[in-house]
Coordinates of C-alpha atoms in Angstrom, one line a residue:
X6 CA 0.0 0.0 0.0
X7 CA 1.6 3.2 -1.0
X8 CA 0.7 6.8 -0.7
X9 CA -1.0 8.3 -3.4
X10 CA 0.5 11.5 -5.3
X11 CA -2.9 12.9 -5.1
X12 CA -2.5 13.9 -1.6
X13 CA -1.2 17.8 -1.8
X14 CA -0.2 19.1 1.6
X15 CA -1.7 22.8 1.4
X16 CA 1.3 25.7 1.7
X17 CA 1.8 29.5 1.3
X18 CA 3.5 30.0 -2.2
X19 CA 5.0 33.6 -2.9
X20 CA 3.9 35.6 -5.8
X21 CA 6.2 36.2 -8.4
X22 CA 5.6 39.8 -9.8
X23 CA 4.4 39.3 -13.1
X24 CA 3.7 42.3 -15.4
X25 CA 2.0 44.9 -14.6
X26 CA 1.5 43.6 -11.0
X27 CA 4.4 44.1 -8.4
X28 CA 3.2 42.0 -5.9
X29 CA 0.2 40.5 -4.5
X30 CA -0.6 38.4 -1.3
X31 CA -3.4 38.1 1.6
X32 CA -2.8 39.0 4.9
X33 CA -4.8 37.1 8.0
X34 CA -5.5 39.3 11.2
X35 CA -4.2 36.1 13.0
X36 CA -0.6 34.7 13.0
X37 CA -0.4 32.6 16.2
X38 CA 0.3 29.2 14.4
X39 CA 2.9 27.6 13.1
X40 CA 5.3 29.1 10.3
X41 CA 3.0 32.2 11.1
X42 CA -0.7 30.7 9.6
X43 CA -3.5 32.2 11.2
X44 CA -5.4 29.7 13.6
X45 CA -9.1 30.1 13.9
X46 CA -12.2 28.1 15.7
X47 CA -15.3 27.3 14.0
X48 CA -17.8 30.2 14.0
X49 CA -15.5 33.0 14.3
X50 CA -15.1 35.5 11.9
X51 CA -11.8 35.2 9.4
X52 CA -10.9 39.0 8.7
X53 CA -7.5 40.0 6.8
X54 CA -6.8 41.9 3.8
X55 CA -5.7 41.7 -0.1
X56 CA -2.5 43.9 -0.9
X57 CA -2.4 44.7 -4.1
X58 CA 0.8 46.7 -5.7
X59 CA 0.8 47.6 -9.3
X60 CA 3.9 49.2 -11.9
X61 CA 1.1 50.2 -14.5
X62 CA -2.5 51.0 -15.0
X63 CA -4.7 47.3 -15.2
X64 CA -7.7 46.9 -16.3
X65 CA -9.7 44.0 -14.6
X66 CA -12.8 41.9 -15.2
X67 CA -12.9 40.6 -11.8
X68 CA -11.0 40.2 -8.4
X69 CA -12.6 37.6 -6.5
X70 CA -12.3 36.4 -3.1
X71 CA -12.0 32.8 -1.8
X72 CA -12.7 30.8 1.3
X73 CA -12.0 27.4 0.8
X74 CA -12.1 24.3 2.9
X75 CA -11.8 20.5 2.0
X76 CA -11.2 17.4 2.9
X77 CA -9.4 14.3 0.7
X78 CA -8.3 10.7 1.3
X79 CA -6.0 9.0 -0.9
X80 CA -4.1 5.6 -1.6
X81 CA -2.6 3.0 -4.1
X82 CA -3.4 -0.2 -3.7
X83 CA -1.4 -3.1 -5.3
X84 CA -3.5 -5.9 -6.6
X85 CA -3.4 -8.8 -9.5
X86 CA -4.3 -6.0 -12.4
X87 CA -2.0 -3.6 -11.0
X88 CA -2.1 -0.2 -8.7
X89 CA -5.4 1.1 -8.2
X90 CA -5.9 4.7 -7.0
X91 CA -8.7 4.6 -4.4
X92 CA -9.8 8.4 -3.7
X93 CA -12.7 10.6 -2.4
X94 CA -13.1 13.6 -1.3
X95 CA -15.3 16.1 0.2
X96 CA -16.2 19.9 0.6
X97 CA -16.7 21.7 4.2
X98 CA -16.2 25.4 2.7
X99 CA -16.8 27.5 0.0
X100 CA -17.4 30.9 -0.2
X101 CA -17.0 33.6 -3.0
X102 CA -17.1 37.6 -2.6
X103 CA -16.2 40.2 -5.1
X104 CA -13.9 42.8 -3.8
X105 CA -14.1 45.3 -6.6
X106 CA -17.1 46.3 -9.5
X107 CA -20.7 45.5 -8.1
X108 CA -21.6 43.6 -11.7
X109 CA -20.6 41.0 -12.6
X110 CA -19.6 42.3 -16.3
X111 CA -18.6 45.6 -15.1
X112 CA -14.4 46.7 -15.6
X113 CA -12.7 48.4 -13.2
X114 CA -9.0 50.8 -14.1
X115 CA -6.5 50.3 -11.2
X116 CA -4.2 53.4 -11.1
X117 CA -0.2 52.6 -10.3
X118 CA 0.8 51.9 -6.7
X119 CA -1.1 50.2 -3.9
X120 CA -4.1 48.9 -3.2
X121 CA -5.6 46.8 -0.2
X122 CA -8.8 45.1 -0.1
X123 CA -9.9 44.3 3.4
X124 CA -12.6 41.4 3.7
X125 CA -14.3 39.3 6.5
X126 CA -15.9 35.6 6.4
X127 CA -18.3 34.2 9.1
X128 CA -17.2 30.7 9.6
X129 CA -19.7 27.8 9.8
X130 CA -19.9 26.0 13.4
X131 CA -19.9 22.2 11.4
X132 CA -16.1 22.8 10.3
X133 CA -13.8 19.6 11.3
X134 CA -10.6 20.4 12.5
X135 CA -7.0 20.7 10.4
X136 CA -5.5 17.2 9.7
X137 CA -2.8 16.4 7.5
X138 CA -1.9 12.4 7.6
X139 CA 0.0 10.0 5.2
X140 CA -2.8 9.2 3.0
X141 CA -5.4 12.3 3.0
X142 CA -5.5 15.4 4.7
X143 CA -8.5 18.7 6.0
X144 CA -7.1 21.6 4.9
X145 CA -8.2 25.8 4.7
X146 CA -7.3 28.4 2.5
X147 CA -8.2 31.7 1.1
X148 CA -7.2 32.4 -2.4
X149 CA -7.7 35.4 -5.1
X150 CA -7.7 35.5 -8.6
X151 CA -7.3 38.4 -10.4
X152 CA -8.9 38.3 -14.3
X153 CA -7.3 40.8 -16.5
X154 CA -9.3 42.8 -19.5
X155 CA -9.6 40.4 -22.0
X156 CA -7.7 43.6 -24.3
X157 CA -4.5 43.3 -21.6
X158 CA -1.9 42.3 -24.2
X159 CA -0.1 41.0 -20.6
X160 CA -2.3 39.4 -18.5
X161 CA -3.9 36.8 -20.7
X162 CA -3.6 34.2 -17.6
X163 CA -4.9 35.2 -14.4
X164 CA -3.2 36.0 -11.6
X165 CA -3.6 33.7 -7.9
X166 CA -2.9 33.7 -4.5
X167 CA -3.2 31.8 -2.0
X168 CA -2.6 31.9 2.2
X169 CA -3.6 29.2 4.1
X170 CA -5.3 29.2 7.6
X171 CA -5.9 25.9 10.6
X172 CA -9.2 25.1 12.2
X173 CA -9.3 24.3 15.8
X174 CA -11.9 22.6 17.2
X175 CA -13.0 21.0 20.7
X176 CA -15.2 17.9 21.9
X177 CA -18.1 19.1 23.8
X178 CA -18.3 18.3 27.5
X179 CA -21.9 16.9 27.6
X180 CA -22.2 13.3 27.7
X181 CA -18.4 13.0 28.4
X182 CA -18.8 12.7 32.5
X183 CA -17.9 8.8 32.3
X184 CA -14.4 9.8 30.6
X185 CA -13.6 12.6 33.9
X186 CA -13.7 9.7 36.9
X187 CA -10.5 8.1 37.8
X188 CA -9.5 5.0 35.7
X189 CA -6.7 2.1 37.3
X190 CA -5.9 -0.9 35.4
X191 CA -4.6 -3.9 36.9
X192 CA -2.8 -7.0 35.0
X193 CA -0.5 -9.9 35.2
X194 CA 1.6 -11.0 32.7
X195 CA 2.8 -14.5 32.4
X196 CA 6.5 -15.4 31.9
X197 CA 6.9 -18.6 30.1
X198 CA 10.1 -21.0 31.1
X199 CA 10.5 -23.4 28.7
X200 CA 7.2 -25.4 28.2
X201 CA 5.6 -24.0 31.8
X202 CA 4.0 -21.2 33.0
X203 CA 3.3 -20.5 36.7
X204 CA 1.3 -18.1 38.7
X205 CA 4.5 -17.0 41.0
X206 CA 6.5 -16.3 37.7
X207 CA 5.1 -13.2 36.7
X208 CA 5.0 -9.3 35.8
X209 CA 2.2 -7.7 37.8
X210 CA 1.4 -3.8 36.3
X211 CA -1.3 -1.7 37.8
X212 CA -1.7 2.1 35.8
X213 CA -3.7 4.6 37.8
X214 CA -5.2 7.6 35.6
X215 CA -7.1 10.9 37.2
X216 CA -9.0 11.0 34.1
X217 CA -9.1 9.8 30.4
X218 CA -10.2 13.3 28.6
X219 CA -7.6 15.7 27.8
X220 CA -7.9 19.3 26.5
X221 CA -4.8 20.5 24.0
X222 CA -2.3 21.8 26.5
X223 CA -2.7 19.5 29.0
X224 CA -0.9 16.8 30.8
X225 CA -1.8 13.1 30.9
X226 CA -0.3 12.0 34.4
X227 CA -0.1 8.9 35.1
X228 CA 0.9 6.7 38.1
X229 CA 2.6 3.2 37.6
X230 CA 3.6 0.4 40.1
X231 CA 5.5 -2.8 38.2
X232 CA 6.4 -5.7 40.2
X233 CA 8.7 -8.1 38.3
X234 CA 8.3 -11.4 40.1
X235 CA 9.7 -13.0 37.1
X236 CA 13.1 -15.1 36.6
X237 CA 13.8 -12.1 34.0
X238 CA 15.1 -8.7 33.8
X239 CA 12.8 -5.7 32.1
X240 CA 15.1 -4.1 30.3
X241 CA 13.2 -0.8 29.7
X242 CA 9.7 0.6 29.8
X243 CA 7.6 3.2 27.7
X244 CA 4.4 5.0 27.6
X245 CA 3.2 6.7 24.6
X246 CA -0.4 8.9 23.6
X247 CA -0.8 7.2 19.6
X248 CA -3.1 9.0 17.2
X249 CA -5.1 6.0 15.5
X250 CA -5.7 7.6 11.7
X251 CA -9.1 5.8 9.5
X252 CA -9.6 7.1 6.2
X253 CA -12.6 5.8 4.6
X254 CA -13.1 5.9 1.1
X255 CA -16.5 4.3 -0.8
X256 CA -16.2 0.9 1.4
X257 CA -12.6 0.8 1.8
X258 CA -10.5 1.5 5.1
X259 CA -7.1 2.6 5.4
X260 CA -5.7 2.5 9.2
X261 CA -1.9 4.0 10.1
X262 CA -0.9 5.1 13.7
X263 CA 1.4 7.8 14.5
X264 CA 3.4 8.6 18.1
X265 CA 1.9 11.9 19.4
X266 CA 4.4 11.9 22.5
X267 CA 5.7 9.2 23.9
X268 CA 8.3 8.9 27.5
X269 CA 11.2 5.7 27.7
X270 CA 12.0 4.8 30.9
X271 CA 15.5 2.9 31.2
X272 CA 15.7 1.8 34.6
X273 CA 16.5 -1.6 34.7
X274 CA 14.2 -3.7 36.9
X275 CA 15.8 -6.8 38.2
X276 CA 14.3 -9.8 39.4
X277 CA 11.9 -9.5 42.7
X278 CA 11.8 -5.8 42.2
X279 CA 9.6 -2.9 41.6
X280 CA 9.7 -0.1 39.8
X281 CA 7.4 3.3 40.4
X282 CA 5.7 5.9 38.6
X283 CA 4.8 9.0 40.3
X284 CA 2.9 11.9 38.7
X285 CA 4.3 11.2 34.9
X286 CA 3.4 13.7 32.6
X287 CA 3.3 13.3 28.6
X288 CA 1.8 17.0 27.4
X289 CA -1.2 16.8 24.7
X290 CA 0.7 19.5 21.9
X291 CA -1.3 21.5 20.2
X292 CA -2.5 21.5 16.6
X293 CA -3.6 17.8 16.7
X294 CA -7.2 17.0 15.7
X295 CA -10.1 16.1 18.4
X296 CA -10.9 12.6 18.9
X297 CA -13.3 11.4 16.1
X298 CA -12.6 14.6 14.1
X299 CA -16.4 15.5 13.8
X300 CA -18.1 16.6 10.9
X301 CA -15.6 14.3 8.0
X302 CA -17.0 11.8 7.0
X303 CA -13.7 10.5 5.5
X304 CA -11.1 10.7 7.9
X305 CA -12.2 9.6 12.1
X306 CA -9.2 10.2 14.4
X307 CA -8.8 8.0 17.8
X308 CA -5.9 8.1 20.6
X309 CA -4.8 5.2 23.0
X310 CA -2.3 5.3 25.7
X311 CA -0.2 2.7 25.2
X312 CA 2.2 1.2 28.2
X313 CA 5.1 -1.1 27.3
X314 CA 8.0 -3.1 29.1
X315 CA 10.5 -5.0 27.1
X316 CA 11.5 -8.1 28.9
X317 CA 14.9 -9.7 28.4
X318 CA 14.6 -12.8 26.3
X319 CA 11.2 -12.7 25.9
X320 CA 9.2 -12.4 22.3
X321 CA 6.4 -11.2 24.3
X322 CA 6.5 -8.0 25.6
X323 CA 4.2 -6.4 28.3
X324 CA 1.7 -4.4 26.7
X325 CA -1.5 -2.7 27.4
X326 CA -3.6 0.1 26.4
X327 CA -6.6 2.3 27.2
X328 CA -8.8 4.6 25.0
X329 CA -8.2 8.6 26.1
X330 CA -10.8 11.8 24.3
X331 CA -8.4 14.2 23.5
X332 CA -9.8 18.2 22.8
X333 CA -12.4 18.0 25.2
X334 CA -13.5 21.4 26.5
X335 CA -12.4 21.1 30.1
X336 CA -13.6 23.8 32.7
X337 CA -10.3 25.0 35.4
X338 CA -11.6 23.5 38.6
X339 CA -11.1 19.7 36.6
X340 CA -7.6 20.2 35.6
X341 CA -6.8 21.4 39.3
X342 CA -8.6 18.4 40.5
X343 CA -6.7 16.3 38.6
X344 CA -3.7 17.3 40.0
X345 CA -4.6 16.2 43.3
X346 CA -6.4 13.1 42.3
X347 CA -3.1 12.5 40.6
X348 CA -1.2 12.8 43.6
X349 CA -3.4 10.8 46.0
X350 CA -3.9 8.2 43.2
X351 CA -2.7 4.3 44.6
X352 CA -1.1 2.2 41.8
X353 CA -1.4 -1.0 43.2
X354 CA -1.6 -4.8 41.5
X355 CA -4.0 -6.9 43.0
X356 CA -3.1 -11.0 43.5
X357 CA -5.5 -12.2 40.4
X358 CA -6.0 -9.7 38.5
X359 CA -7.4 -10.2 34.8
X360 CA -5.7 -9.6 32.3
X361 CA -8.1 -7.4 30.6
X362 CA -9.7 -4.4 33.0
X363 CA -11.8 -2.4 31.3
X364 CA -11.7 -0.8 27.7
X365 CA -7.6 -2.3 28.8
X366 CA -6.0 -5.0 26.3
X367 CA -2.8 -6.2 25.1
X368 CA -2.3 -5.1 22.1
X369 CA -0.2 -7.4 20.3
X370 CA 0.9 -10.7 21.1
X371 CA 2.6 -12.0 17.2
X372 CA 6.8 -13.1 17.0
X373 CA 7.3 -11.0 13.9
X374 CA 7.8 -7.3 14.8
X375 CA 4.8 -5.8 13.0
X376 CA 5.9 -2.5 10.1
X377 CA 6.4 0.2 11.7
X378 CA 4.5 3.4 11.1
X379 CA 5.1 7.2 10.5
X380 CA 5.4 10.1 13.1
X381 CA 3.4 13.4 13.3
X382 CA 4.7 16.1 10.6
X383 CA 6.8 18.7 11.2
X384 CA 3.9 20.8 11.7
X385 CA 2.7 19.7 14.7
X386 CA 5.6 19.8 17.2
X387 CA 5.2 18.2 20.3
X388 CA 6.0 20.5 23.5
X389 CA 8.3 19.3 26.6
X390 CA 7.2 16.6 28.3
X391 CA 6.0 17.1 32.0
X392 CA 9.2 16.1 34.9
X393 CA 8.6 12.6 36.2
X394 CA 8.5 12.1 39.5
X395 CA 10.4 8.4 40.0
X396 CA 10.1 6.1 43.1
X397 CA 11.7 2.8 43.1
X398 CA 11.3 0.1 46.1
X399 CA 12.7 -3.2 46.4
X400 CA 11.7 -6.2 47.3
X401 CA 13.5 -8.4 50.1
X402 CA 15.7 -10.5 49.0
X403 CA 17.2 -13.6 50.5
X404 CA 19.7 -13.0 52.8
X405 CA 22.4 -15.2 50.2
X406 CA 21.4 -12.8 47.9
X407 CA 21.6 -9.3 49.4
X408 CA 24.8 -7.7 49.3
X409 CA 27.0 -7.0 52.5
X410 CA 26.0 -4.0 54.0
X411 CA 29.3 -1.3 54.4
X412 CA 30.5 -1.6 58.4
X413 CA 30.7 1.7 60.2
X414 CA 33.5 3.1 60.3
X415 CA 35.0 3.4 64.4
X416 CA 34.3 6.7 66.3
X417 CA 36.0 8.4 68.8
X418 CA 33.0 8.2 71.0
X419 CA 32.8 5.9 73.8
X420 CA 29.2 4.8 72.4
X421 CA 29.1 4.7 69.0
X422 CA 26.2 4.9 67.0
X423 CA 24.6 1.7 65.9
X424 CA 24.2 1.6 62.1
X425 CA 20.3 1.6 61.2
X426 CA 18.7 -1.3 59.3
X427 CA 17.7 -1.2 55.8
X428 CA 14.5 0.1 55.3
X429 CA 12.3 -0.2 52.0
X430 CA 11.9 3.9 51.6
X431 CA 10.3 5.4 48.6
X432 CA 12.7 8.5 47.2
X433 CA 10.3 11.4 45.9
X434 CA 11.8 14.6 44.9
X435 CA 9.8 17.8 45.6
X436 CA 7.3 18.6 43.2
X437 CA 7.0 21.5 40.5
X438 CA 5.8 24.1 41.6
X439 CA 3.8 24.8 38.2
X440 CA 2.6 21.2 37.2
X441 CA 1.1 23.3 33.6
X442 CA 4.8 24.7 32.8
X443 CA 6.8 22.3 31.1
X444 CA 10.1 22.0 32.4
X445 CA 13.4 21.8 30.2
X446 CA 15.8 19.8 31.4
X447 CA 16.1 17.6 34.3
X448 CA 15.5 18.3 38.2
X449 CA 18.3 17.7 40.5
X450 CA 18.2 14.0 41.9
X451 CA 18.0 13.5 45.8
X452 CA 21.4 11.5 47.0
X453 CA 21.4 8.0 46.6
X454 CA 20.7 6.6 50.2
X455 CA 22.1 3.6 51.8
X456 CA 18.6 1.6 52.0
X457 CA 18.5 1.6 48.1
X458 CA 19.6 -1.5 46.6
X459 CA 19.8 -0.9 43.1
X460 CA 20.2 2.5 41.9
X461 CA 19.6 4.5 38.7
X462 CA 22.2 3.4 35.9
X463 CA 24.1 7.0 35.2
X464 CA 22.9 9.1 32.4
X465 CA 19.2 8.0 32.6
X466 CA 17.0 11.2 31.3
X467 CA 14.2 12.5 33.7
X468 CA 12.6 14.0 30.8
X469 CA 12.4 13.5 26.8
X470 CA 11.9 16.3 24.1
X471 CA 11.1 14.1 21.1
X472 CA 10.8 15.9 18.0
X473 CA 7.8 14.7 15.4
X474 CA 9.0 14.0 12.0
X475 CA 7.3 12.5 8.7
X476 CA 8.8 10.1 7.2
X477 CA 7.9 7.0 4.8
X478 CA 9.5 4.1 6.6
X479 CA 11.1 4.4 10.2
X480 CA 13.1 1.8 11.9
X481 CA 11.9 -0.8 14.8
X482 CA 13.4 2.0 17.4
X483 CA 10.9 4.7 16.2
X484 CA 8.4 2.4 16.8
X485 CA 8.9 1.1 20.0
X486 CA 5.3 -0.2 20.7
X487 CA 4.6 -3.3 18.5
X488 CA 1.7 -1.2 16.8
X489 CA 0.2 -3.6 14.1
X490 CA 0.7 -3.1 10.7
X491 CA -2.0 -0.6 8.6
X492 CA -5.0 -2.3 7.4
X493 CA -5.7 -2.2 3.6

């Protein structure tokens, strides 16, 4: 399945002066996106203006004004006849105004020098948001064509162009209460030795969630708590918010899933120990698409958060996942809550616990590493993840298996000090004091202390900045989730 050619990413292109005309462009009111496009929401009003600079006298028939928006969906598809193009498309915007002569047939005379044009559009309320994906994209522009006198001996082609503008939308909050309680998911993994499986021989994960709807902006904390009762060593462990992409064209589906923002942590967990997460934070960026992307018909947008541990010598890693709305419309007083839901929040695994809780399941299960799939576009950055908070606690170990504890060195005191016992303690540095402002860089670590037995291997990151890219084809460690392959 390859992408199709027909798929035409929308951009600014600069006018060339041609003849008589010096130079022409439209300017938005708005410039708070990326590359400088304006950004609007459905039902506002798109206001800018048409500068127009002529050398010369022209004569026009014409200068219209266009609002366009539209949506498209394209692929190849290899079969026993050969590639077929499967396409559709569809039209959310369309709107036409004059900006000079009140007939249709009447000619205006532009004098030499400049000329600006302002104009306004109301903006429906049923406009989906801005999407551009591998095989179809929902795009906005406004474009103006100039039509020359028909007697020009220059201008016998007209004259276009073109600036392009985003659509932000958000997911309403009625009927969305079920997706604002607190979510945990509890599950234990088998670990297979050699043609047995037992219950002690195990990976136990429990994931604790405030909520699972998300405005742009805002952090997806979670709390974590794996116990690696296993003969095996987890080598690392991820957790990553994937956009799910369906484009839909005349019974046909195309599926492809792309990383949003995603955290590695590479603390080794040895066996009979645990390892903690404590207010993790994976920021939703901005300019990503709503959760269904209402009002297309052929494109529907989904996100999961996806947990993974890689095990050592194991072709079966531990996976799970959970459904999250993201660009619901979310009110202060929830996003405060949820930081102290968040923070009060137990991540605890429960002896028993099925291995499917909830809208939870593993996601893939297969020996082959599936294809992997692209990232987000250039376009739509991500933004600094939020600072982890790590706790890790050990588990008792035999006493043949514990190391020797360091002696105390002699004091001068008559009565020294006895040393103290090892403790199981959890290590929690202080928290930010802005959970809402990412934070560059990592915090400063709390000293190692002499109850830890194992501690962080040197040069592990407390936070990641992963920059989105678009690419074709990545390799298996762009795509560390086993996502399965895209559907034709």
């Amino acid at each position: 399945m390859e992408r199709s050619n027909a798929i035409e990413r929308p951009r600014n292109v600069p006018f060339e002066p041609n003849g008589k005309v010096q130079s022409f462009e439209i300017i938005l009111d708005r410039s708070d996106g990326p590359n400088g496009i304006g950004v609007y929401s459905p039902g506002e009003l798109l206001t800018g203006h048409v500068r127009l600079e002529l050398t010369q006298r022209l004569t026009v028939s014409s200068l219209d004004l266009l609002v366009q928006g539209t949506g498209n969906a394209a692929w190849r598809l290899r079969t026993l006849q050969g590639d077929e193009l499967v396409s559709d498309d569809e039209v959310y915007l369309n709107e036409i105004a004059e900006l000079v002569g009140k007939r249709s047939y009447e000619m205006v005379t532009l004098s030499p020098g400049e000329h600006v044009f302002p104009f306004a559009c109301d903006l429906p309320f049923e406009l989906p948001a801005t999407f551009t994906g591998s095989y179809g994209n929902v795009s906005y522009l406004v474009k103006v064509v100039i039509q020359a006198d028909r007697n020009e001996p220059v201008h016998r082609e007209p004259c276009i162009t073109t600036n392009v503008f985003m659509v932000e939308s958000r997911l309403p909050l009625e009927g969305m209460a079920n997706h604002l309680n607190s979510y945990r998911i509890d599950y234990k993994h088998p670990i297979k030795t050699s043609a047995l499986t037992t219950g002690s021989n195990s990976i136990k994960v429990s994931l604790f969630m405030p909520r699972r709807a998300y405005d742009i902006g805002d952090n997806i904390f979670v709390n974590l708590n794996l116990i690696n009762s296993s003969r095996k060593v987890v080598r690392s462990m991820s957790i990553a918010l994937v956009m799910e992409v369906e484009y839909r064209v005349r019974g046909r589906v195309n599926t492809e899933r792309l990383i949003v923002t995603d955290y590695e942590d590479k603390y080794v967990v040895r066996q009979q120990e645990n390892r903690q997460w404590r207010h993790v934070g994976l920021t939703v960026p901005r300019f990503i698409p709503p959760s269904g992307l209402p009002n297309s018909s052929i494109i529907g947008v989904r996100y999961w958060l996806v947990f993974k541990a890689e095990v050592e010598r194991s072709q079966e890693p531990v996976q799970l996942r959970t459904p999250v709305l993201i660009g619901l419309q979310l009110p202060d007083e929830i996003k405060l809550d949820t930081i102290e839901n968040s923070l009060a929040g137990e991540a605890t695994v429960a002896d028993g616990a099925s291995p499917t809780v909830g809208s939870a399941r593993i996601i893939y299960q297969g020996k082959q590493e599936p294809r992997v799939d692209q990232q987000l576009p250039p376009a739509q950055q991500q933004r600094p993840v939020q600072q982890p908070l790590y706790v890790n606690v050990s588990q008792q170990r035999p006493a043949s298996a514990r190391q020797q504890q360091p002696q105390p060195q002699p004091q001068p005191q008559p009565q020294p000090q006895p040393q103290p016992q090892p403790q199981q303690k959890q290590l929690q540095p202080p928290m930010p004091q802005n959970f809402y402002q990412p934070i560059k860089g990592p915090q400063q670590q709390p000293e190692p202390q002499e109850q830890q037995t194992q501690q962080r291997p040197q040069g592990s990151p407390d936070s990641q900045v992963i920059t989105m890219r678009f690419a074709d084809e990545l390799d298996d460690q762009n795509n560390p989730y086993g996502l399965p392959q895209q559907l034709a």
